[in-house]
mmCIF file of C-alpha atoms in Angstrom:
data_model
loop_
_atom_site.group_PDB
_atom_site.id
_atom_site.type_symbol
_atom_site.label_atom_id
_atom_site.label_comp_id
_atom_site.label_asym_id
_atom_site.label_seq_id
_atom_site.Cartn_x
_atom_site.Cartn_y
_atom_site.Cartn_z
ATOM 1 C CA MET A 1 181.157 24.897 290.994
ATOM 2 C CA THR A 2 181.577 28.430 289.671
ATOM 3 C CA ARG A 3 183.443 30.059 292.546
ATOM 4 C CA VAL A 4 181.888 31.723 295.619
ATOM 5 C CA PHE A 5 181.008 35.207 295.823
ATOM 6 C CA THR A 6 184.974 36.098 294.065
ATOM 7 C CA SER A 7 183.864 36.035 290.830
ATOM 8 C CA LEU A 8 181.039 37.877 288.336
ATOM 9 C CA PHE A 9 180.212 36.880 285.840
ATOM 10 C CA ARG A 10 181.143 39.046 283.201
ATOM 11 C CA ALA A 11 179.632 39.324 279.295
ATOM 12 C CA THR A 12 180.112 40.503 276.635
ATOM 13 C CA LEU A 13 177.639 39.603 275.170
ATOM 14 C CA CYS A 14 175.198 42.281 274.142
ATOM 15 C CA PHE A 15 171.430 42.395 273.272
ATOM 16 C CA GLY A 16 169.815 43.039 271.082
ATOM 17 C CA VAL A 17 168.582 46.715 271.507
ATOM 18 C CA VAL A 18 164.675 46.892 270.764
ATOM 19 C CA SER A 19 163.721 50.097 268.167
ATOM 20 C CA ILE A 20 160.602 51.469 269.286
ATOM 21 C CA ALA A 21 159.535 54.403 266.872
ATOM 22 C CA ALA A 22 158.082 57.446 268.920
ATOM 23 C CA THR A 23 154.604 58.708 268.248
ATOM 24 C CA THR A 24 154.863 60.841 271.382
ATOM 25 C CA THR A 25 158.005 63.127 273.201
ATOM 26 C CA ARG A 26 156.948 60.954 276.069
ATOM 27 C CA ALA A 27 157.048 56.423 276.787
ATOM 28 C CA ALA A 28 154.098 55.701 277.803
ATOM 29 C CA ASP A 29 153.789 53.363 280.854
ATOM 30 C CA ILE A 30 154.804 50.068 281.779
ATOM 31 C CA VAL A 31 151.219 48.914 282.025
ATOM 32 C CA ASP A 32 149.794 51.450 278.749
ATOM 33 C CA THR A 33 152.977 49.501 276.930
ATOM 34 C CA ALA A 34 152.372 46.933 277.322
ATOM 35 C CA VAL A 35 148.867 46.729 275.757
ATOM 36 C CA GLY A 36 150.065 47.941 272.452
ATOM 37 C CA ALA A 37 152.767 46.358 271.802
ATOM 38 C CA GLY A 38 149.471 42.970 271.524
ATOM 39 C CA GLN A 39 151.602 39.942 271.949
ATOM 40 C CA PHE A 40 150.876 41.026 276.604
ATOM 41 C CA ASN A 41 146.931 40.340 276.889
ATOM 42 C CA THR A 42 147.307 37.154 279.054
ATOM 43 C CA LEU A 43 150.337 38.962 280.811
ATOM 44 C CA VAL A 44 148.004 42.325 281.229
ATOM 45 C CA ALA A 45 144.735 40.128 281.820
ATOM 46 C CA ALA A 46 146.698 38.479 285.006
ATOM 47 C CA VAL A 47 148.129 42.337 286.135
ATOM 48 C CA LYS A 48 144.584 43.790 286.505
ATOM 49 C CA ALA A 49 142.978 40.287 288.164
ATOM 50 C CA ALA A 50 145.677 40.619 290.526
ATOM 51 C CA GLU A 51 145.158 44.621 290.622
ATOM 52 C CA LEU A 52 148.781 44.938 290.463
ATOM 53 C CA VAL A 53 147.554 48.265 287.532
ATOM 54 C CA ASP A 54 148.520 51.673 290.076
ATOM 55 C CA THR A 55 151.003 50.600 291.039
ATOM 56 C CA LEU A 56 152.762 49.641 287.546
ATOM 57 C CA LYS A 57 152.052 52.964 286.355
ATOM 58 C CA GLY A 58 153.698 54.947 289.192
ATOM 59 C CA GLU A 59 156.264 56.416 289.484
ATOM 60 C CA GLY A 60 159.052 52.940 289.651
ATOM 61 C CA PRO A 61 160.679 52.283 288.190
ATOM 62 C CA PHE A 62 160.265 49.300 287.321
ATOM 63 C CA THR A 63 162.546 46.646 284.452
ATOM 64 C CA VAL A 64 160.375 43.597 283.838
ATOM 65 C CA PHE A 65 160.699 40.338 282.622
ATOM 66 C CA ALA A 66 157.448 40.361 280.551
ATOM 67 C CA PRO A 67 156.494 36.453 279.547
ATOM 68 C CA THR A 68 154.511 37.256 275.949
ATOM 69 C CA ASP A 69 151.023 35.427 275.010
ATOM 70 C CA GLU A 70 152.712 32.872 274.047
ATOM 71 C CA ALA A 71 154.484 31.691 277.023
ATOM 72 C CA PHE A 72 150.754 31.922 278.924
ATOM 73 C CA ALA A 73 149.883 29.840 276.564
ATOM 74 C CA ALA A 74 152.095 26.965 277.487
ATOM 75 C CA ILE A 75 151.123 26.837 281.007
ATOM 76 C CA PRO A 76 147.955 24.438 281.099
ATOM 77 C CA LYS A 77 143.805 26.690 280.270
ATOM 78 C CA LYS A 78 142.975 25.116 283.250
ATOM 79 C CA ASP A 79 145.645 26.228 285.658
ATOM 80 C CA LEU A 80 145.692 29.146 283.919
ATOM 81 C CA GLU A 81 142.019 30.332 284.708
ATOM 82 C CA ALA A 82 142.047 29.386 288.390
ATOM 83 C CA LEU A 83 145.292 31.359 288.087
ATOM 84 C CA LEU A 84 142.690 34.397 287.486
ATOM 85 C CA LYS A 85 140.304 33.747 289.246
ATOM 86 C CA PRO A 86 139.792 35.420 293.112
ATOM 87 C CA GLY A 87 140.757 33.347 295.433
ATOM 88 C CA ALA A 88 144.184 33.524 293.995
ATOM 89 C CA LYS A 89 145.178 37.234 293.834
ATOM 90 C CA ASP A 90 147.651 36.113 296.299
ATOM 91 C CA LYS A 91 149.266 33.429 294.706
ATOM 92 C CA LEU A 92 148.855 35.498 291.247
ATOM 93 C CA THR A 93 150.439 38.961 292.690
ATOM 94 C CA GLY A 94 153.276 36.894 294.301
ATOM 95 C CA ILE A 95 153.467 35.611 290.233
ATOM 96 C CA LEU A 96 153.941 37.814 288.715
ATOM 97 C CA LEU A 97 155.957 40.270 290.987
ATOM 98 C CA TYR A 98 158.304 37.546 290.740
ATOM 99 C CA HIS A 99 158.547 38.758 287.105
ATOM 100 C CA VAL A 100 159.453 42.022 287.810
ATOM 101 C CA VAL A 101 163.037 44.102 289.226
ATOM 102 C CA PRO A 102 162.653 47.219 291.773
ATOM 103 C CA GLY A 103 164.623 49.888 289.602
ATOM 104 C CA LYS A 104 165.621 50.130 285.644
ATOM 105 C CA VAL A 105 168.217 47.768 284.515
ATOM 106 C CA THR A 106 169.336 48.134 280.914
ATOM 107 C CA ALA A 107 170.466 45.516 278.687
ATOM 108 C CA GLU A 108 174.541 45.909 279.161
ATOM 109 C CA GLN A 109 173.979 46.167 283.082
ATOM 110 C CA VAL A 110 171.797 42.787 283.293
ATOM 111 C CA VAL A 111 174.495 40.765 281.314
ATOM 112 C CA LYS A 112 176.866 41.672 283.526
ATOM 113 C CA LEU A 113 174.480 40.495 286.675
ATOM 114 C CA ASN A 114 174.395 36.304 287.591
ATOM 115 C CA GLY A 115 171.374 37.179 290.116
ATOM 116 C CA ALA A 116 168.128 39.827 290.304
ATOM 117 C CA THR A 117 166.276 40.009 293.803
ATOM 118 C CA THR A 118 162.442 41.014 292.024
ATOM 119 C CA ALA A 119 159.873 43.176 293.761
ATOM 120 C CA GLN A 120 158.346 39.149 295.317
ATOM 121 C CA GLY A 121 161.290 38.896 297.607
ATOM 122 C CA GLN A 122 163.377 36.312 296.143
ATOM 123 C CA ARG A 123 165.955 36.252 293.417
ATOM 124 C CA VAL A 124 165.581 35.550 289.621
ATOM 125 C CA ASP A 125 168.247 33.671 288.388
ATOM 126 C CA ILE A 126 170.840 35.637 285.101
ATOM 127 C CA ALA A 127 172.876 33.984 282.907
ATOM 128 C CA VAL A 128 174.575 34.440 279.755
ATOM 129 C CA ALA A 129 175.884 31.313 276.851
ATOM 130 C CA ASP A 130 175.561 30.653 273.511
ATOM 131 C CA ASP A 131 174.506 34.225 272.621
ATOM 132 C CA MET A 132 171.789 33.798 274.510
ATOM 133 C CA VAL A 133 170.316 35.162 278.028
ATOM 134 C CA MET A 134 168.308 33.500 280.227
ATOM 135 C CA VAL A 135 166.465 34.328 283.155
ATOM 136 C CA ASP A 136 165.166 30.984 285.720
ATOM 137 C CA LYS A 137 164.648 29.210 282.232
ATOM 138 C CA ALA A 138 162.883 31.608 280.695
ATOM 139 C CA THR A 139 165.269 32.704 277.685
ATOM 140 C CA VAL A 140 165.267 36.280 276.372
ATOM 141 C CA VAL A 141 163.590 37.621 273.276
ATOM 142 C CA LYS A 142 163.174 41.187 272.949
ATOM 143 C CA THR A 143 165.267 44.184 274.919
ATOM 144 C CA ASP A 144 165.487 47.278 276.435
ATOM 145 C CA ILE A 145 161.289 48.665 275.189
ATOM 146 C CA VAL A 146 161.531 51.786 277.261
ATOM 147 C CA CYS A 147 158.653 53.039 279.935
ATOM 148 C CA ASP A 148 158.359 56.042 281.313
ATOM 149 C CA ASN A 149 158.178 54.646 284.734
ATOM 150 C CA GLY A 150 160.726 51.396 283.976
ATOM 151 C CA VAL A 151 161.817 49.120 281.217
ATOM 152 C CA ILE A 152 160.282 45.772 279.518
ATOM 153 C CA HIS A 153 162.068 43.168 279.013
ATOM 154 C CA VAL A 154 160.223 39.920 276.766
ATOM 155 C CA ILE A 155 160.639 36.431 277.605
ATOM 156 C CA ASP A 156 159.224 33.635 276.173
ATOM 157 C CA ALA A 157 157.946 31.612 279.402
ATOM 158 C CA VAL A 158 156.502 32.598 282.491
ATOM 159 C CA ILE A 159 158.909 31.913 285.821
ATOM 160 C CA LEU A 160 157.873 30.809 289.119
ATOM 161 C CA PRO A 161 159.162 32.024 292.369
ATOM 162 C CA GLU A 162 160.138 28.703 295.170
ATOM 163 C CA SER A 163 156.711 27.627 296.676
ATOM 164 C CA ARG A 164 158.877 25.066 298.789
ATOM 165 C CA THR A 165 159.720 26.159 302.760
ATOM 166 C CA LEU A 166 162.976 25.944 303.905
ATOM 167 C CA PRO A 167 162.284 22.634 305.237
ATOM 168 C CA GLU A 168 160.832 21.278 302.653
ATOM 169 C CA VAL A 169 163.278 23.079 299.629
ATOM 170 C CA ALA A 170 165.999 20.932 302.232
ATOM 171 C CA THR A 171 164.123 17.544 302.250
ATOM 172 C CA ALA A 172 164.371 17.372 298.311
ATOM 173 C CA ALA A 173 167.466 18.073 297.877
ATOM 174 C CA LYS A 174 168.595 15.304 299.478
ATOM 175 C CA SER A 175 171.621 16.346 301.798
ATOM 176 C CA PHE A 176 170.581 17.630 304.048
ATOM 177 C CA GLY A 177 169.030 14.630 306.270
ATOM 178 C CA THR A 178 170.551 14.895 309.992
ATOM 179 C CA LEU A 179 170.093 18.263 309.569
ATOM 180 C CA LEU A 180 166.569 17.535 309.439
ATOM 181 C CA ALA A 181 166.451 15.426 311.716
ATOM 182 C CA ALA A 182 167.891 17.984 314.450
ATOM 183 C CA ALA A 183 165.502 20.467 313.879
ATOM 184 C CA LYS A 184 162.798 17.896 314.299
ATOM 185 C CA ALA A 185 164.199 16.720 317.883
ATOM 186 C CA ALA A 186 164.936 20.301 318.888
ATOM 187 C CA GLY A 187 161.187 21.331 317.712
ATOM 188 C CA MET A 188 162.051 24.270 315.128
ATOM 189 C CA VAL A 189 160.548 22.323 312.068
ATOM 190 C CA GLU A 190 157.072 24.376 312.576
ATOM 191 C CA ALA A 191 159.152 27.888 313.325
ATOM 192 C CA LEU A 192 161.400 27.321 310.489
ATOM 193 C CA SER A 193 158.459 26.498 307.360
ATOM 194 C CA GLY A 194 156.400 29.913 309.293
ATOM 195 C CA GLU A 195 156.112 33.659 306.866
ATOM 196 C CA GLU A 196 158.765 35.022 308.807
ATOM 197 C CA PRO A 197 162.443 35.283 306.649
ATOM 198 C CA LEU A 198 165.487 33.462 306.939
ATOM 199 C CA THR A 199 168.849 33.096 306.208
ATOM 200 C CA VAL A 200 170.073 28.199 307.210
ATOM 201 C CA PHE A 201 174.096 28.228 306.892
ATOM 202 C CA ALA A 202 173.399 24.668 306.272
ATOM 203 C CA PRO A 203 175.363 22.742 306.838
ATOM 204 C CA THR A 204 175.202 18.771 305.008
ATOM 205 C CA ASP A 205 175.172 15.281 305.798
ATOM 206 C CA GLU A 206 179.062 15.247 305.510
ATOM 207 C CA ALA A 207 179.591 18.426 307.435
ATOM 208 C CA PHE A 208 177.250 16.319 310.577
ATOM 209 C CA ALA A 209 180.187 13.320 310.118
ATOM 210 C CA LYS A 210 183.139 15.585 310.056
ATOM 211 C CA LEU A 211 181.604 15.578 314.389
ATOM 212 C CA PRO A 212 184.001 13.846 316.698
ATOM 213 C CA ALA A 213 182.274 10.927 317.137
ATOM 214 C CA GLY A 214 178.396 9.769 319.307
ATOM 215 C CA THR A 215 178.505 14.524 318.984
ATOM 216 C CA VAL A 216 174.787 13.662 316.967
ATOM 217 C CA ALA A 217 173.637 11.297 318.399
ATOM 218 C CA ASN A 218 174.391 13.208 322.465
ATOM 219 C CA LEU A 219 172.597 15.990 320.919
ATOM 220 C CA LEU A 220 169.478 14.148 319.841
ATOM 221 C CA LYS A 221 169.291 12.932 323.637
ATOM 222 C CA PRO A 222 165.381 14.847 324.893
ATOM 223 C CA GLU A 223 167.942 15.778 327.771
ATOM 224 C CA ASN A 224 170.127 18.451 325.648
ATOM 225 C CA LYS A 225 166.983 19.359 323.727
ATOM 226 C CA ASP A 226 168.128 23.378 324.703
ATOM 227 C CA GLN A 227 171.116 22.688 324.100
ATOM 228 C CA LEU A 228 170.905 21.525 320.543
ATOM 229 C CA LYS A 229 168.246 24.760 319.476
ATOM 230 C CA ALA A 230 171.246 26.972 320.782
ATOM 231 C CA ILE A 231 173.424 25.066 318.074
ATOM 232 C CA LEU A 232 170.711 24.839 315.513
ATOM 233 C CA ALA A 233 169.884 28.871 316.181
ATOM 234 C CA TYR A 234 173.511 30.089 315.665
ATOM 235 C CA HIS A 235 172.879 28.643 312.119
ATOM 236 C CA VAL A 236 169.931 30.899 311.804
ATOM 237 C CA VAL A 237 169.922 34.369 310.252
ATOM 238 C CA PRO A 238 166.755 37.380 310.635
ATOM 239 C CA GLY A 239 165.016 37.528 306.961
ATOM 240 C CA ARG A 240 166.540 36.724 303.307
ATOM 241 C CA VAL A 241 169.769 38.034 303.613
ATOM 242 C CA TYR A 242 171.702 36.313 299.564
ATOM 243 C CA SER A 243 175.104 35.971 299.301
ATOM 244 C CA THR A 244 176.211 39.692 298.293
ATOM 245 C CA ASP A 245 174.484 41.378 300.841
ATOM 246 C CA ALA A 246 175.819 38.891 303.307
ATOM 247 C CA VAL A 247 179.582 39.385 302.135
ATOM 248 C CA GLU A 248 179.641 42.657 302.237
ATOM 249 C CA ALA A 249 178.095 43.355 305.416
ATOM 250 C CA GLY A 250 180.978 41.513 307.373
ATOM 251 C CA THR A 251 178.972 39.941 310.085
ATOM 252 C CA ALA A 252 175.457 38.476 310.460
ATOM 253 C CA LYS A 253 173.387 37.642 314.210
ATOM 254 C CA THR A 254 172.411 34.782 314.912
ATOM 255 C CA LEU A 255 168.736 33.823 316.282
ATOM 256 C CA GLN A 256 171.557 31.858 319.386
ATOM 257 C CA GLY A 257 172.240 35.870 320.434
ATOM 258 C CA GLY A 258 175.377 35.651 318.819
ATOM 259 C CA SER A 259 177.584 36.741 315.519
ATOM 260 C CA VAL A 260 178.654 34.462 312.838
ATOM 261 C CA ASN A 261 180.794 36.249 310.643
ATOM 262 C CA ILE A 262 181.531 35.846 306.685
ATOM 263 C CA VAL A 263 184.186 36.628 304.913
ATOM 264 C CA VAL A 264 186.612 35.885 301.856
ATOM 265 C CA ASP A 265 189.857 34.259 301.348
ATOM 266 C CA GLY A 266 191.026 34.471 298.067
ATOM 267 C CA ASP A 267 188.849 31.821 295.605
ATOM 268 C CA ALA A 268 186.935 31.018 299.011
ATOM 269 C CA ALA A 269 183.829 32.580 301.364
ATOM 270 C CA MET A 270 183.650 31.029 304.699
ATOM 271 C CA VAL A 271 181.007 31.712 307.358
ATOM 272 C CA ASN A 272 184.140 31.281 310.647
ATOM 273 C CA ASP A 273 185.221 28.785 309.603
ATOM 274 C CA ALA A 274 183.008 26.684 307.314
ATOM 275 C CA ASN A 275 183.383 27.358 303.498
ATOM 276 C CA LEU A 276 180.316 28.496 301.613
ATOM 277 C CA LEU A 277 179.850 25.513 299.225
ATOM 278 C CA LYS A 278 176.700 27.165 297.800
ATOM 279 C CA THR A 279 175.204 30.106 298.273
ATOM 280 C CA ASP A 280 171.800 31.679 297.899
ATOM 281 C CA ILE A 281 168.950 28.874 297.579
ATOM 282 C CA ASP A 282 165.433 30.361 297.631
ATOM 283 C CA ALA A 283 162.404 28.745 299.628
ATOM 284 C CA SER A 284 159.381 30.729 299.776
ATOM 285 C CA ASN A 285 159.669 32.048 303.466
ATOM 286 C CA GLY A 286 163.331 32.761 302.833
ATOM 287 C CA VAL A 287 167.450 31.041 301.580
ATOM 288 C CA ILE A 288 169.228 28.628 302.018
ATOM 289 C CA HIS A 289 173.081 28.943 301.982
ATOM 290 C CA VAL A 290 175.177 25.687 301.582
ATOM 291 C CA ILE A 291 178.929 24.849 304.616
ATOM 292 C CA ASP A 292 180.666 21.907 305.007
ATOM 293 C CA LYS A 293 180.827 22.269 308.918
ATOM 294 C CA VAL A 294 179.026 22.352 311.587
ATOM 295 C CA LEU A 295 178.865 26.025 313.044
ATOM 296 C CA LEU A 296 179.426 25.730 316.942
ATOM 297 C CA PRO A 297 178.388 29.471 318.921
ATOM 298 C CA LYS A 298 181.458 30.316 322.072
ATOM 299 C CA ASP A 299 179.326 28.456 324.421
ATOM 300 C CA SER A 300 176.833 26.225 322.942
ATOM 301 C CA GLY A 301 175.448 25.183 326.536
ATOM 302 C CA GLN A 302 172.041 25.953 327.594
ATOM 303 C CA SER A 303 172.680 28.343 330.425
ATOM 304 C CA SER A 304 174.567 30.963 327.632
ATOM 305 C CA THR A 305 172.329 30.789 325.161
ATOM 306 C CA LYS A 306 168.882 31.814 323.418
ATOM 307 C CA PRO A 307 166.390 29.677 323.464
ATOM 308 C CA ALA A 308 165.629 29.011 319.549
ATOM 309 C CA SER A 309 161.916 28.553 320.309
ATOM 310 C CA ASP A 310 162.119 32.640 320.529
ATOM 311 C CA ILE A 311 162.234 32.018 316.043
ATOM 312 C CA GLN A 312 158.867 31.893 316.325
ATOM 313 C CA HIS A 313 158.617 35.759 317.386
ATOM 314 C CA VAL A 314 161.310 37.522 315.358
ATOM 315 C CA SER A 315 161.052 40.388 312.534
ATOM 316 C CA ALA A 316 162.818 41.166 310.193
ATOM 317 C CA PRO A 317 162.735 43.113 307.098
ATOM 318 C CA ALA A 318 164.388 41.017 304.872
ATOM 319 C CA THR A 319 167.847 42.494 303.276
ATOM 320 C CA THR A 320 167.780 42.899 298.964
ATOM 321 C CA CYS A 321 169.150 44.576 297.054
ATOM 322 C CA PRO A 322 167.861 45.360 293.580
ATOM 323 C CA SER A 323 170.440 45.414 291.069
ATOM 324 C CA ALA A 324 173.635 43.028 293.038
ATOM 325 C CA ALA A 325 174.714 40.056 291.189
ATOM 326 C CA ARG A 326 174.704 37.345 292.169
ATOM 327 C CA VAL A 327 177.558 35.595 292.377
ATOM 328 C CA SER A 328 176.806 32.148 292.737
ATOM 329 C CA HIS A 329 174.380 28.941 291.972
ATOM 330 C CA ARG A 330 171.057 26.975 293.437
#
């Protein structure tokens, strides 16, 4: 596993810079540049269908990872046609914004990152290997097409944001069975599937197994529901908080009301006394960081805890850092 938080992927590889013969002293905006290139016809059609033309012709700056027509052609025709219909506008908008990073991030900067937060809210993975730069599963084939409101990097595949909710992502991982059972017993599954972004420090099944014998079974009893809610809420932070932001903040207030501390100790990153095993696992409504211990608030009794059902009423803006490096992997 890559070292969590403590080492940035430093690549010496340089992108091949695309030279564009300038016909004027001023570059065109991102939309006009894409139209003029002749290889982004489907992308331009999608931008129009999503009514994002004015946005991408705006001041910006923006960094666009632009799929070619060939990249879009890899999508089944009926699926692509459905995506361009008016009824799919919200979905299409999310996909397109997942290709856009706020700010101007040049190739020289990109290769120093492990990820970047997109305008859609989720983060793309960035990796450099074998003289290739990958954005999620797409290969960058051209870089640094300079526009007057940003820069375009060309990719050979359409990249897709995560569409599953936090519980759905946790279920697919097959290592959070006890956590999911606890969330169900506490009546929190619906709340964790809501639209408001949340960050979950998720203990694995092995983490729950470290608790004293009988603890989990006792917590799952109906009479202990409030206590269980409080413990689970202590693992949840409002907003979409990625690893670099969490480390920079050093602390985060949970839905339980108490705070957790995030520190780096040598090659390890800790949340209270739990080790972070994996970070920045995206879901449609938040992000998961995997930990090896169950976090317990100082007083997990129901008399002093905030009801975790309040999770449904908490609204906080996602914490993002568009140009921050992601230092661990999904």
